[in-house]
Short mmCIF file of C-alpha atoms and ligand atoms in Angstrom, two decimals:
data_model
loop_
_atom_site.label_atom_id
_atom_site.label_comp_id
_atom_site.label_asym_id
_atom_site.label_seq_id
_atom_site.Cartn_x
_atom_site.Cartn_y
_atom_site.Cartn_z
CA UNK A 1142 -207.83 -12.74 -68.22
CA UNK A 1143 -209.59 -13.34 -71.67
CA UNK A 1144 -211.96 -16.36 -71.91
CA UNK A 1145 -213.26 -15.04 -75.45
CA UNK A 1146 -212.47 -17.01 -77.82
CA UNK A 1147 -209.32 -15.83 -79.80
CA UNK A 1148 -209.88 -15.05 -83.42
CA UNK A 1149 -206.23 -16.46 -84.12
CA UNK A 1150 -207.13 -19.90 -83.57
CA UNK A 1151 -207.71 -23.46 -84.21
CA UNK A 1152 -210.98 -24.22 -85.95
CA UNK A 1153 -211.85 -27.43 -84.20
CA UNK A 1154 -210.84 -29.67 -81.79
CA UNK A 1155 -209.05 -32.32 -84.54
CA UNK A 1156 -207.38 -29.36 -86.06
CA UNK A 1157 -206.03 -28.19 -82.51
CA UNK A 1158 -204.53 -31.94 -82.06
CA UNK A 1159 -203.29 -32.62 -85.21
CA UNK A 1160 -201.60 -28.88 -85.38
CA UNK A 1161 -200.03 -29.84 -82.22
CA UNK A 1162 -199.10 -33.74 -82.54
CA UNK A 1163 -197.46 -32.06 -85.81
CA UNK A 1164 -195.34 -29.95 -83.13
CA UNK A 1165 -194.45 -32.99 -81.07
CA UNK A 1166 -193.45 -35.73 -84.00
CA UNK A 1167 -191.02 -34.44 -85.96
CA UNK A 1168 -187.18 -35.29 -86.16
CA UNK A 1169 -186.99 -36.11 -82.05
CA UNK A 1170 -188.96 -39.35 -82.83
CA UNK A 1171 -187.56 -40.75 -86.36
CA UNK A 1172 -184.05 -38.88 -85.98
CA UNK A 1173 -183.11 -38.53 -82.29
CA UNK A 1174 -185.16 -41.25 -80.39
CA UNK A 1175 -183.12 -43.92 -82.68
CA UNK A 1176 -180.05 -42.43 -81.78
CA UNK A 1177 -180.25 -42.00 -78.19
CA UNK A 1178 -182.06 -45.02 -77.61
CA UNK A 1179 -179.13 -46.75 -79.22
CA UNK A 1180 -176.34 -44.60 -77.40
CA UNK A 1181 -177.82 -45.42 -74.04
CA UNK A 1182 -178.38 -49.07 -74.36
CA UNK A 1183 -182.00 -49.54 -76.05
CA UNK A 1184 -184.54 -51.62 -73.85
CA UNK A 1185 -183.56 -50.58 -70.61
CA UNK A 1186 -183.49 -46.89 -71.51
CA UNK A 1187 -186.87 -47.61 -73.63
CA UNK A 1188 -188.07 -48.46 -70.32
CA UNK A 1189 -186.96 -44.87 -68.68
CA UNK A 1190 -188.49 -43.11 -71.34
CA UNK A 1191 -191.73 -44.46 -71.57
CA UNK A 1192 -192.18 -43.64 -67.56
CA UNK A 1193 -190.95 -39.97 -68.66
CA UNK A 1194 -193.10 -39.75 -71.36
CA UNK A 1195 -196.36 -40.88 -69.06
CA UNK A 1196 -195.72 -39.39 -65.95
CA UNK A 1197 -193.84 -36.25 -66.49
CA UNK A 1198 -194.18 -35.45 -70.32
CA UNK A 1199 -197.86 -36.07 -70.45
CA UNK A 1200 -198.64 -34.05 -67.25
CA UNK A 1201 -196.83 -30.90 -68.43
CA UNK A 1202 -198.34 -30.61 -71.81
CA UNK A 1203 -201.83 -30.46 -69.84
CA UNK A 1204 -200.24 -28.10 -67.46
CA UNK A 1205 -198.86 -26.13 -70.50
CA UNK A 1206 -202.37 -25.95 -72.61
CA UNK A 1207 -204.08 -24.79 -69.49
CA UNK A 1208 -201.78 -22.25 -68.79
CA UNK A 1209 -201.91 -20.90 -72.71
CA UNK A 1210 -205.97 -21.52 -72.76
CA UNK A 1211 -206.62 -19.22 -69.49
CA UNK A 1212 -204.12 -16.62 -70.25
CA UNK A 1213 -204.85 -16.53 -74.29
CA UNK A 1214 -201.05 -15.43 -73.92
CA UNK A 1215 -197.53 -16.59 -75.17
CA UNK A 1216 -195.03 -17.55 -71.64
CA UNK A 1217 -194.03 -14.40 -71.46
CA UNK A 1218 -197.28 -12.61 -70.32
CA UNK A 1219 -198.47 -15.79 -68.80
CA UNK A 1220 -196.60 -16.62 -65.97
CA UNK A 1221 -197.72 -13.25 -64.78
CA UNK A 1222 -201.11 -12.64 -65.91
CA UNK A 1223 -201.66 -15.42 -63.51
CA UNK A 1224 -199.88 -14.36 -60.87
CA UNK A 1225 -199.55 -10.83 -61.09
CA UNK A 1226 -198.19 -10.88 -56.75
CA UNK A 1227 -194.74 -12.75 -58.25
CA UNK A 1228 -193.73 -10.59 -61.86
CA UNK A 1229 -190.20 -12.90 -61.66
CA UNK A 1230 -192.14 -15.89 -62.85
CA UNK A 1231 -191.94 -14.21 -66.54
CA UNK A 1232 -188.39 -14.93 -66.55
CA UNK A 1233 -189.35 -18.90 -67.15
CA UNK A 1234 -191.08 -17.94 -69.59
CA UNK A 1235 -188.52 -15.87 -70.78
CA UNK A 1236 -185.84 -18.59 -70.22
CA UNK A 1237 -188.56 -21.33 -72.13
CA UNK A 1238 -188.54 -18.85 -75.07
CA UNK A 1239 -184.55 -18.57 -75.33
CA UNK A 1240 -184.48 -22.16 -75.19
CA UNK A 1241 -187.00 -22.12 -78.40
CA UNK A 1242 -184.48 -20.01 -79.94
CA UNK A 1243 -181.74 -22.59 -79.66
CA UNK A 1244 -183.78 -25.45 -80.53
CA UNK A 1245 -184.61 -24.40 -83.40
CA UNK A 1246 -181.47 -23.36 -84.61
CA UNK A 1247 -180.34 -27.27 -84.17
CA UNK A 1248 -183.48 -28.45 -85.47
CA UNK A 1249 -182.95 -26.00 -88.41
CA UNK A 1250 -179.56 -28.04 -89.42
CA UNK A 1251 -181.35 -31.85 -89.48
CA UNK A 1252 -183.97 -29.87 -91.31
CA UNK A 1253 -181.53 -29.03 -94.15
CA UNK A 1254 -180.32 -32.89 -93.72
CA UNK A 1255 -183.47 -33.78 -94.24
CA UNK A 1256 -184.76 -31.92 -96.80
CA UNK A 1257 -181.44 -32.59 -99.17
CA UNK A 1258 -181.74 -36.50 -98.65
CA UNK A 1259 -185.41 -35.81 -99.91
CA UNK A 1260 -183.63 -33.75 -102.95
CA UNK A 1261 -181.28 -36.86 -103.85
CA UNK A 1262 -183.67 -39.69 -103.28
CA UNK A 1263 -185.18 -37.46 -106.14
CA UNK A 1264 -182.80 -37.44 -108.27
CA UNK A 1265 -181.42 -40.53 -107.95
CA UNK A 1266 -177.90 -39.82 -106.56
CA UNK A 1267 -178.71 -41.23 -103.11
CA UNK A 1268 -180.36 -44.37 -105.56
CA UNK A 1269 -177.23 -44.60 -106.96
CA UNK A 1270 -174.76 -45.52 -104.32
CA UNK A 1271 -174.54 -48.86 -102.79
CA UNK A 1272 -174.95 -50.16 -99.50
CA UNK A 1273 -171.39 -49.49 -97.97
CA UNK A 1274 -171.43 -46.42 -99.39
CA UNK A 1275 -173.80 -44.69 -97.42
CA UNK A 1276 -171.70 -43.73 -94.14
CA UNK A 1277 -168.99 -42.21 -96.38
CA UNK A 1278 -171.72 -40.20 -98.70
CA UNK A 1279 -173.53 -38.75 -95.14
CA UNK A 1280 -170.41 -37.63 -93.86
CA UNK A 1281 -169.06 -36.17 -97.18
CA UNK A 1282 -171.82 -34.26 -97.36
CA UNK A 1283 -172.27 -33.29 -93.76
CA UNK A 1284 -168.88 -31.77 -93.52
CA UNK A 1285 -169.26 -29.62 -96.90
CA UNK A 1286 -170.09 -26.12 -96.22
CA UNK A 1287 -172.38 -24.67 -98.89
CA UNK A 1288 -174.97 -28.05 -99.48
CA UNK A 1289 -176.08 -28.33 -95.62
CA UNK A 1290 -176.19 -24.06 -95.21
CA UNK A 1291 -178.69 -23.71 -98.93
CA UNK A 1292 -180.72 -26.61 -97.16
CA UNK A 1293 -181.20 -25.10 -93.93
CA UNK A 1294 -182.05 -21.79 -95.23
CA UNK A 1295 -184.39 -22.99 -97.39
CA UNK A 1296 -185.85 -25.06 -95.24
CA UNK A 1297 -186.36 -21.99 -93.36
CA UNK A 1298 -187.85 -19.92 -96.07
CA UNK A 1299 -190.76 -22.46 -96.10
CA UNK A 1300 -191.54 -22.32 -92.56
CA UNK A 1301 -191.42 -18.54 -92.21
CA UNK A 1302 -193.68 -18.60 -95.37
CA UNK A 1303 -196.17 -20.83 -93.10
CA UNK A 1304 -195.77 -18.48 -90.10
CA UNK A 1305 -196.61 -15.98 -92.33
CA UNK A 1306 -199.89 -17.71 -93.57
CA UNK A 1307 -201.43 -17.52 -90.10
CA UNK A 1308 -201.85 -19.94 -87.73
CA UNK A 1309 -205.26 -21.78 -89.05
CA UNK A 1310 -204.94 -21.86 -92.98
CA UNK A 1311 -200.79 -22.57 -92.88
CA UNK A 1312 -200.64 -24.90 -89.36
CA UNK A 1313 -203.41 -26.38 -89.21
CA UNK A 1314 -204.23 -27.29 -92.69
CA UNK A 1315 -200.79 -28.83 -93.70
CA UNK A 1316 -200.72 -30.82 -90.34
CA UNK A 1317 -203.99 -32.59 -90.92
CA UNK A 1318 -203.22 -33.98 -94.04
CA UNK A 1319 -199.41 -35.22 -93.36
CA UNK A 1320 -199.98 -37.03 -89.87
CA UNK A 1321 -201.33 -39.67 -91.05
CA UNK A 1322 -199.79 -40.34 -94.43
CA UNK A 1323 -196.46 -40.67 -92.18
CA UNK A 1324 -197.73 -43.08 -89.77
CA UNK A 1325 -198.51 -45.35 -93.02
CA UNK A 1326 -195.37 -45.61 -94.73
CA UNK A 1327 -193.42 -46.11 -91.52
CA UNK A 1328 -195.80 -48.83 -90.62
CA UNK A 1329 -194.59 -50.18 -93.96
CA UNK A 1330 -191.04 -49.68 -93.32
CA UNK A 1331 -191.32 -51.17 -90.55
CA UNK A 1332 -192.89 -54.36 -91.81
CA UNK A 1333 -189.48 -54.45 -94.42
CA UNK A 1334 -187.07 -54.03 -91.64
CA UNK A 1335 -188.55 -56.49 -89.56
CA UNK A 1336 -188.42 -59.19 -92.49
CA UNK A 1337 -184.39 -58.26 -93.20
CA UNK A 1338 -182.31 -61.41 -92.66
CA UNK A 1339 -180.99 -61.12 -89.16
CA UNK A 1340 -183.37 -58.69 -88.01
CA UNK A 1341 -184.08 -60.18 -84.29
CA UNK A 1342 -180.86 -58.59 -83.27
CA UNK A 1343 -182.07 -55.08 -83.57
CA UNK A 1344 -185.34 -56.77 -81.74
CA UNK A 1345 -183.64 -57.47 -79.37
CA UNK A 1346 -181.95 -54.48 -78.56
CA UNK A 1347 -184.45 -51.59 -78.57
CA UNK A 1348 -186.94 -54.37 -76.55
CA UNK A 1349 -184.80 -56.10 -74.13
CA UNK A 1350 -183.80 -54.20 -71.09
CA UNK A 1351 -179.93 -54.03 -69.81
CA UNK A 1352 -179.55 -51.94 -66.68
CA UNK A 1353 -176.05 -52.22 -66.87
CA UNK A 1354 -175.74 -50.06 -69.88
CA UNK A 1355 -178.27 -47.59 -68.02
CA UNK A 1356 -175.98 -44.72 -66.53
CA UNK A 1357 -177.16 -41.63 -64.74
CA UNK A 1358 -176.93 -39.72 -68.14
CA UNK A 1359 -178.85 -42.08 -69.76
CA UNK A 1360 -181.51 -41.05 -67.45
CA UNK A 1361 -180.94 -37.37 -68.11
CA UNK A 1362 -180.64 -37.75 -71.74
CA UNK A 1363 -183.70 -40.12 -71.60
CA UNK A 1364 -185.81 -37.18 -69.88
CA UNK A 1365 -184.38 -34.48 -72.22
CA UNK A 1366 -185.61 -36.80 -74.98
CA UNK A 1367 -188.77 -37.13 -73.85
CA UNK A 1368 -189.43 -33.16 -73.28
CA UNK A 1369 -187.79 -32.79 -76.90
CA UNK A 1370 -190.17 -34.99 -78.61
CA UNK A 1371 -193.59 -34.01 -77.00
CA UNK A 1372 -192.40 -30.42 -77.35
CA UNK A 1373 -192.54 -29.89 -73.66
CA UNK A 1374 -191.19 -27.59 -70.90
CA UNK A 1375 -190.50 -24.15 -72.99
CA UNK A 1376 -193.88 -22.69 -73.67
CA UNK A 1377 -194.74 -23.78 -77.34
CA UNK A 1378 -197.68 -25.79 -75.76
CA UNK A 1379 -198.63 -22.87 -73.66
CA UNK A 1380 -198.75 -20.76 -77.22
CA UNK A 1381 -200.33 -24.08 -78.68
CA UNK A 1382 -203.04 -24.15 -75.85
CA UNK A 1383 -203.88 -20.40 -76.36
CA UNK A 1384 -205.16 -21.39 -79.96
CA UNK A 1385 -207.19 -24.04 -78.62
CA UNK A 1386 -211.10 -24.28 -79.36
CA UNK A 1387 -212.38 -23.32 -75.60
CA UNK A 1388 -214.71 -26.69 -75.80
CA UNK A 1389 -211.52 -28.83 -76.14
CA UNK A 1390 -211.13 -31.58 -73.37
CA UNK A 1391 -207.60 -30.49 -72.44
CA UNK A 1392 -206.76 -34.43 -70.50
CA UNK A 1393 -207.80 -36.08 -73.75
CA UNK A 1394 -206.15 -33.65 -76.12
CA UNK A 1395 -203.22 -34.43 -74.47
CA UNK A 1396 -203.22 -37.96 -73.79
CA UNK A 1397 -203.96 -38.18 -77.45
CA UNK A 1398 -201.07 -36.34 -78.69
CA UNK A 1399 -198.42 -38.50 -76.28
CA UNK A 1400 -199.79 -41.59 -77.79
CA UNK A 1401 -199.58 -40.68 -80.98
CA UNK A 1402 -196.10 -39.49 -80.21
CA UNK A 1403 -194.91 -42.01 -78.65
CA UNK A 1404 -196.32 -44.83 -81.04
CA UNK A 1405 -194.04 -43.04 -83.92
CA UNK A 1406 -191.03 -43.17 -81.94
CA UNK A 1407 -191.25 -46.45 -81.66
CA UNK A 1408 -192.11 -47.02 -85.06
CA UNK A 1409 -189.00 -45.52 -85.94
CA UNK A 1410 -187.39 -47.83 -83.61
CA UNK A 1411 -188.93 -50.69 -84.99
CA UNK A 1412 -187.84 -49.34 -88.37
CA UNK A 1413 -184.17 -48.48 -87.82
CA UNK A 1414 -182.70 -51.27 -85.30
CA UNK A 1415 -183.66 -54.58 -87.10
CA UNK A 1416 -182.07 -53.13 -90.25
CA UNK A 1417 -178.92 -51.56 -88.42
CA UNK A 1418 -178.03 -54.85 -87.24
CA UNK A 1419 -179.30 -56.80 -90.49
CA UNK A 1420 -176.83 -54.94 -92.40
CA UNK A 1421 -174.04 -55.08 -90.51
CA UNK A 1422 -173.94 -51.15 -88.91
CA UNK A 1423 -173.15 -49.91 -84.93
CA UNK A 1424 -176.36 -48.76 -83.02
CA UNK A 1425 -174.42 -46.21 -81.83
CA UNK A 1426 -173.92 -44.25 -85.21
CA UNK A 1427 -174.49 -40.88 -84.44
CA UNK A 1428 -176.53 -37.88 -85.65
CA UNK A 1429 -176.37 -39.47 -89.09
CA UNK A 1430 -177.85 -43.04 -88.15
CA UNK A 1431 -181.39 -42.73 -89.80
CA UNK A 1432 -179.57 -41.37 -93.18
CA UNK A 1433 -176.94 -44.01 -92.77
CA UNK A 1434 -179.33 -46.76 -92.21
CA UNK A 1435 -182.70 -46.42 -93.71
CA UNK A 1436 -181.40 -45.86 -97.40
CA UNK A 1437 -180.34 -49.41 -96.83
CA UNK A 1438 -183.69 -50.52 -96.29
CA UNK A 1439 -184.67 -48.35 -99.41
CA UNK A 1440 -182.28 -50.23 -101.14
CA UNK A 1441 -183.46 -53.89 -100.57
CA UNK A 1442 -187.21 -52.91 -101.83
CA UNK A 1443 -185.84 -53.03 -105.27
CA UNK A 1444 -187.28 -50.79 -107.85
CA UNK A 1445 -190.19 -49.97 -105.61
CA UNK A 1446 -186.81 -48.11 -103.54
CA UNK A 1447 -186.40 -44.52 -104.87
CA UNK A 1448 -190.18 -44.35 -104.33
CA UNK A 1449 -189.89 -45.17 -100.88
CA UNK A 1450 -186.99 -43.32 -100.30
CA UNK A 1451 -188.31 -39.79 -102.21
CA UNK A 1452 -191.77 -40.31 -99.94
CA UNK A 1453 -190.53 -40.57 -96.75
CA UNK A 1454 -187.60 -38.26 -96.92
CA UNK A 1455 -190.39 -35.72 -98.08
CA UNK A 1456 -192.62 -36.88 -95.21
CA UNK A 1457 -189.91 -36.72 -92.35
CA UNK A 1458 -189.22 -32.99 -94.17
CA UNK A 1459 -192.53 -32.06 -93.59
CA UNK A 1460 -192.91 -33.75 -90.17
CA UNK A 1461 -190.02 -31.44 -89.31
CA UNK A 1462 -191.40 -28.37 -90.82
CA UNK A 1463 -194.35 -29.12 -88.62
CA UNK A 1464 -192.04 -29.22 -85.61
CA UNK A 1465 -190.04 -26.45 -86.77
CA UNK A 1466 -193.16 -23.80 -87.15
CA UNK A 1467 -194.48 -24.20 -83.59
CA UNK A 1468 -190.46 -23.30 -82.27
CA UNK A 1469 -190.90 -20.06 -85.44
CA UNK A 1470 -194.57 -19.74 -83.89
CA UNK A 1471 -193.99 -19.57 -80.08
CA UNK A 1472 -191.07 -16.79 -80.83
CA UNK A 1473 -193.06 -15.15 -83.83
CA UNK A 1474 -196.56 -14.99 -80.94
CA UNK A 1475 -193.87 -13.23 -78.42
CA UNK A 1476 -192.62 -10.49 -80.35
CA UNK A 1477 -196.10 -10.25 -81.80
CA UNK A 1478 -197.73 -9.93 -78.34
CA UNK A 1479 -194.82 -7.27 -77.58
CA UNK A 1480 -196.72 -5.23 -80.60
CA UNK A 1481 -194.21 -6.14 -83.42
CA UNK A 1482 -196.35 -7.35 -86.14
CA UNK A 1483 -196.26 -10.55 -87.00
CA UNK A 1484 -194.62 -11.12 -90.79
CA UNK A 1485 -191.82 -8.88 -89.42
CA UNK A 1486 -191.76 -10.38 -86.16
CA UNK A 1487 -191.32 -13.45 -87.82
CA UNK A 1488 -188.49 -12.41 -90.48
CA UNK A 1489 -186.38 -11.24 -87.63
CA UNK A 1490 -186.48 -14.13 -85.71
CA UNK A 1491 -185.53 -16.34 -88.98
CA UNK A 1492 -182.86 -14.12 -89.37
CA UNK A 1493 -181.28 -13.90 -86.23
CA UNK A 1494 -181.62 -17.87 -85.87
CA UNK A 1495 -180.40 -18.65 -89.38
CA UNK A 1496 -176.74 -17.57 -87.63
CA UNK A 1497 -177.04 -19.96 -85.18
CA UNK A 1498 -177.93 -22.95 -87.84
CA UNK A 1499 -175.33 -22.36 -90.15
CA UNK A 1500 -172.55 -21.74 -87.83
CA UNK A 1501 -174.13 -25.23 -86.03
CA UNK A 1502 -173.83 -26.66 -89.62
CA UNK A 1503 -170.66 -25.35 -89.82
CA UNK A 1504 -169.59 -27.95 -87.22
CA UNK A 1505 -169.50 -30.82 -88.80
CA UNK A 1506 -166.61 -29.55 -91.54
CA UNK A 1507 -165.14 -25.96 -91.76
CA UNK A 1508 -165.45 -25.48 -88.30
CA UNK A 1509 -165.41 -28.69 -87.03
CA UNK A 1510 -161.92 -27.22 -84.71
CA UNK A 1511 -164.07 -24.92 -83.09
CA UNK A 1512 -164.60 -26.27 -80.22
CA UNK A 1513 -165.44 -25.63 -76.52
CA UNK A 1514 -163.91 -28.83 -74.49
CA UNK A 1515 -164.28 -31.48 -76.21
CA UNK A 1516 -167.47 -29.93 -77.88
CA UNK A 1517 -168.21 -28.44 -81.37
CA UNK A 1518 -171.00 -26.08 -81.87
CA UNK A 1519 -173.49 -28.36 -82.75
CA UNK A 1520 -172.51 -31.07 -79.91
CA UNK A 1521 -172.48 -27.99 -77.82
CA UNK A 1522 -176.04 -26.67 -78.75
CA UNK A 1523 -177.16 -30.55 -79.03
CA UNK A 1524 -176.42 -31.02 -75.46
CA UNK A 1525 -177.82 -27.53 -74.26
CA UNK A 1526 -181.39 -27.79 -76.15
CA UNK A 1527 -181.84 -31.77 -75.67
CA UNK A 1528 -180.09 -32.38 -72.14
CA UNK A 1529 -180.30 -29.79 -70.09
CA UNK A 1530 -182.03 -26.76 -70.57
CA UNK A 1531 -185.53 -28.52 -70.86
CA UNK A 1532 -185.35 -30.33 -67.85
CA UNK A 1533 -184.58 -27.23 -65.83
CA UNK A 1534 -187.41 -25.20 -67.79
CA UNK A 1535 -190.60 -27.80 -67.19
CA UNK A 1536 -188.98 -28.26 -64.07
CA UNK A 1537 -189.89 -24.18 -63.35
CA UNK A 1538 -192.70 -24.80 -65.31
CA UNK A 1539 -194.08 -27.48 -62.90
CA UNK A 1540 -193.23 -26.04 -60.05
CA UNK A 1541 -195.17 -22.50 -61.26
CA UNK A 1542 -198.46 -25.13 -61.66
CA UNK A 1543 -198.60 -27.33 -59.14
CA UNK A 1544 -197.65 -25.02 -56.79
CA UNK A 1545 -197.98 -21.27 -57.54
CA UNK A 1546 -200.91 -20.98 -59.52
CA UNK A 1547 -204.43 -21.32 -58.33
CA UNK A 1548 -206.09 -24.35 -57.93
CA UNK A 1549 -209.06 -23.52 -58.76
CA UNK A 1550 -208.15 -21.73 -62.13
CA UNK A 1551 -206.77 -24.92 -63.66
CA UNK A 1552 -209.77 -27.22 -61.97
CA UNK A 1553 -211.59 -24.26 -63.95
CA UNK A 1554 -209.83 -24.67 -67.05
CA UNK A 1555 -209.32 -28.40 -67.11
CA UNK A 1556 -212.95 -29.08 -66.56
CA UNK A 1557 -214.48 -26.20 -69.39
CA UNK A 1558 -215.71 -24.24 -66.33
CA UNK A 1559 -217.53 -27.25 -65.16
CA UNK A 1560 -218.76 -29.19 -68.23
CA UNK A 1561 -216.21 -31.80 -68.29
CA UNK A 1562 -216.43 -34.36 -65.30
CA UNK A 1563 -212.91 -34.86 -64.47
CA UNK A 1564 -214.03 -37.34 -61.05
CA UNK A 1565 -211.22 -39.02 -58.76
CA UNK A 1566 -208.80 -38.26 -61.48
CA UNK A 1567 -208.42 -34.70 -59.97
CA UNK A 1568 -206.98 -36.55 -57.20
CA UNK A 1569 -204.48 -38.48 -59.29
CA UNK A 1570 -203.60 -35.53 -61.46
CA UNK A 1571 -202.37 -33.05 -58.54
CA UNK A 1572 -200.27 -35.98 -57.13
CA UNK A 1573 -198.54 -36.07 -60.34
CA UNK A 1574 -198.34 -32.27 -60.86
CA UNK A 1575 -197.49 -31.84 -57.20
CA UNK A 1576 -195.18 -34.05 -56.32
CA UNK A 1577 -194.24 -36.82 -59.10
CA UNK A 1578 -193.41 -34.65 -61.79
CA UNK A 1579 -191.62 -32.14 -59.46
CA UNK A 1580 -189.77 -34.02 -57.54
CA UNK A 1581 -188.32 -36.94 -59.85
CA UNK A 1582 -187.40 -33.90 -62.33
CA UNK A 1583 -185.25 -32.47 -59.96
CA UNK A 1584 -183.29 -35.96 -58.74
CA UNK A 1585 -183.02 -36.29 -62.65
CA UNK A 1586 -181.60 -32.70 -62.68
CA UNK A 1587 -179.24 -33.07 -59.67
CA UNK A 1588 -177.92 -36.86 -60.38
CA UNK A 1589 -177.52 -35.62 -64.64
CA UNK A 1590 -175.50 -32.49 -63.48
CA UNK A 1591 -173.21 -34.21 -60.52
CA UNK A 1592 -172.58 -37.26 -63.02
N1 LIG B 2902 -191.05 -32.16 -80.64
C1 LIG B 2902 -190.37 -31.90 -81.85
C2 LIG B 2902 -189.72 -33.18 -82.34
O1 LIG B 2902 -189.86 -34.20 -81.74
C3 LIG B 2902 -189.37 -30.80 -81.70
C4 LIG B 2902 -189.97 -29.59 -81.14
C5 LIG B 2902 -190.91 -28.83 -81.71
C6 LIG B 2902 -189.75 -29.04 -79.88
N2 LIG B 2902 -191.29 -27.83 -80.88
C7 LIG B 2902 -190.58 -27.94 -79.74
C8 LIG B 2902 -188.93 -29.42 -78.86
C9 LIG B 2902 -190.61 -27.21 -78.57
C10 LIG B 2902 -188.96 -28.67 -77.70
C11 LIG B 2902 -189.79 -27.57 -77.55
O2 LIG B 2902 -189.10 -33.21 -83.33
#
């Protein structure tokens, strides 16, 4: 086990955290929160979520950077290198890694969304459509085939060209700058939404708890969510924590990054809901909410609106490409710790996942018939990457730390061999990682699969 410090790393503690709060906000908080949030009743499943987030999401991004900082390895070598009696335990990393895959062949496709809303705000066309007009213009463009695929792939381009820059200059350096700059203007959107004639409704609903609308998938979905946005559960924090400076404080780093991750979530909340009711729209809209709703909001700041609108479409493009390199990273770190090197390593990846996106893109029009049930591609790949294969993965995951591997090597680790004074938290912590995290994962599991 290597405790030298890597020389592919992060250059200081900030760096570390900002490189990977850049890996947990991205689309899950401004795209997907909103959406879910709204499909499973707002307050009450705000509620759910913020005890996922705490208890369960919190505790496995610690777990994770431990695991990455002792081993210096990616999941795959791992799971092993610390327990080299039980081999099989490389298959959740294996099964974290696959789950990467698919992820970001989703997250590829809202990319391309993205990134062409940040194109039109641009040029005007989005500036040019009025307020009813929006749902029509999202779904026209959705369902074409060549707009969404040129998106995604270039989208793509730019985060393999990151990858390819290395993890400190390309990472870090573009996530310290944008982090912040986001925070502002949604902070400012926020403020407009909130001011909308007949904004309380929207209040109202993301605040106010209704258990009735709370079903047993809500809960599942509400725990998928909250691995999706902190970027839990599949190994990129293990990857994450093997770049981390050896004299970070892995509980703070970590607390840190959930705050700040949950905070924008429900910024974007507190963004989208006041105006989706103020103007007239279902909470429930779909995928396409946020680009249904907030150039509405662009709209009513007047001529200060294509600003707005070119800003923050650039901004949530970046927040994703943030997101989208640790997925490229975690799979680019694999096949280079296999002894691929890494620009090739990383151009394979892109192009086996660039199938997956398109034909995912694909959904929404040309091969919106394609179907398994009742499910296209996407929906199908949707439900995989952000119901049910994370649960089962930090489930594995959980169950590898708080039970399989060594106490003492994470006391070790969390404590920078002894430096850090961790106190009667220890205490609290291995309750959590022992038996909270554990066991309500798996009645979430059980409950979400028998619904
Ligand atoms: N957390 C990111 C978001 O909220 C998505 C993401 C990046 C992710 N890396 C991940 C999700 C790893 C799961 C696993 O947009």
């Amino acid at each position: 086990m290597s405790t030298e410090n890597s020389k592919n790393g992060f250059s200081s503690s900030f760096g570390a955290i900002m490189a990977a709060a850049g890996s947990a906000v991205g689309l899950g908080n401004i795209w997907r929160f909103p959406y879910i949030c709204g499909k499973y009743g707002g307050g009450a499943f705000l509620l759910v979520y913020i005890c996922f987030v705490f208890f369960i999401g919190m505790v496995l991004m610690m777990s994770e950077f431990v695991i990455g900082r002792r081993t210096q390895s990616t999941p795959a070598r791992a799971y092993p290198l610390l327990r080299p009696d039980k081999p099989r335990w490389r298959m959740v990393g294996l099964l974290g890694l696959a789950t990467c895959f698919l992820i970001l062949g989703v997250y590829l496709v809202i990319s391309g969304w993205t990134l062409n809303y940040f194109w039109e705000s641009l040029t005007g066309t989005l500036g040019s459509i009025d307020n009813d007009g929006f749902g029509d213009h999202f779904k026209q463009f959705a369902s074409s085939a060549g707009r969404p695929a040129v998106s995604l792939l270039l989208f793509l381009l730019f985060t393999l060209l990151v990858i390819i820059g290395g993890v400190e200059k390309g990472i870090e350096r573009i996530s310290k700058l944008l982090m912040p700059i986001l925070v502002v203007l949604l902070i400012v959107m926020c403020v407009r939404s909130l001011t909308l004639d007949g904004a309380s409704a929207g209040v109202a609903y993301l605040f106010q708890p209704d258990f009735s609308k709370l079903t047993g998938e809500g809960v599942l979905a509400a725990l998928g969510q909250a691995l999706f946005s902190l970027s839990v559960g599949m190994g990129v924090m293990i990857v994450y924590g093997s770049y981390l400076p050896l004299n970070d404080n892995i509980l703070k780093t970590s607390m840190w990054i959930t705050v700040c991750d949950f905070f924008i979530a429900i910024l974007a909340g507190v963004a989208i809901f006041p105006a989706v009711f103020a103007t007239g729209q279902e909470p429930t809209g779909g995928p396409g909410l946020v680009y249904q709703v907030l150039p509405v909001v662009f709209n009513s700041f007047g001529s200060l609106g294509r600003l707005f609108s070119v800003v923050f479409f650039l901004l949530l493009s970046l927040a994703a490409l943030t997101s989208a390199i640790s997925l490229l990273e975690a799979l680019t770190a694999w096949l280079n710790e296999k002894g691929m090197k890494r620009a090739v390593a990383a151009v394979l990846v892109s192009l086996c996942v660039s199938v997956v996106a398109v034909a995912a893109s694909f959904s929404f029009g040309v091969w919106g018939s394609v179907k398994l049930g009742s499910l296209t591609i996407f929906d199908l790949l949707d439900k995989l990457t952000g119901t049910y294969l994370p649960p089962i993965c930090a489930f594995l995951t959980i169950v590898f730390f708080g039970w399989v591997m060594k106490k003492e090597d994470i006391m070790d680790e969390l404590s920078n061999h002894g430096t850090v004074k961790i106190g009667y938290f220890k205490v609290f912590y291995f309750f959590l990682v022992r038996f909270v995290a554990p066991l309500s994962l798996l009645v979430v599991l059980v409950t979400g699969f028998l619904n």
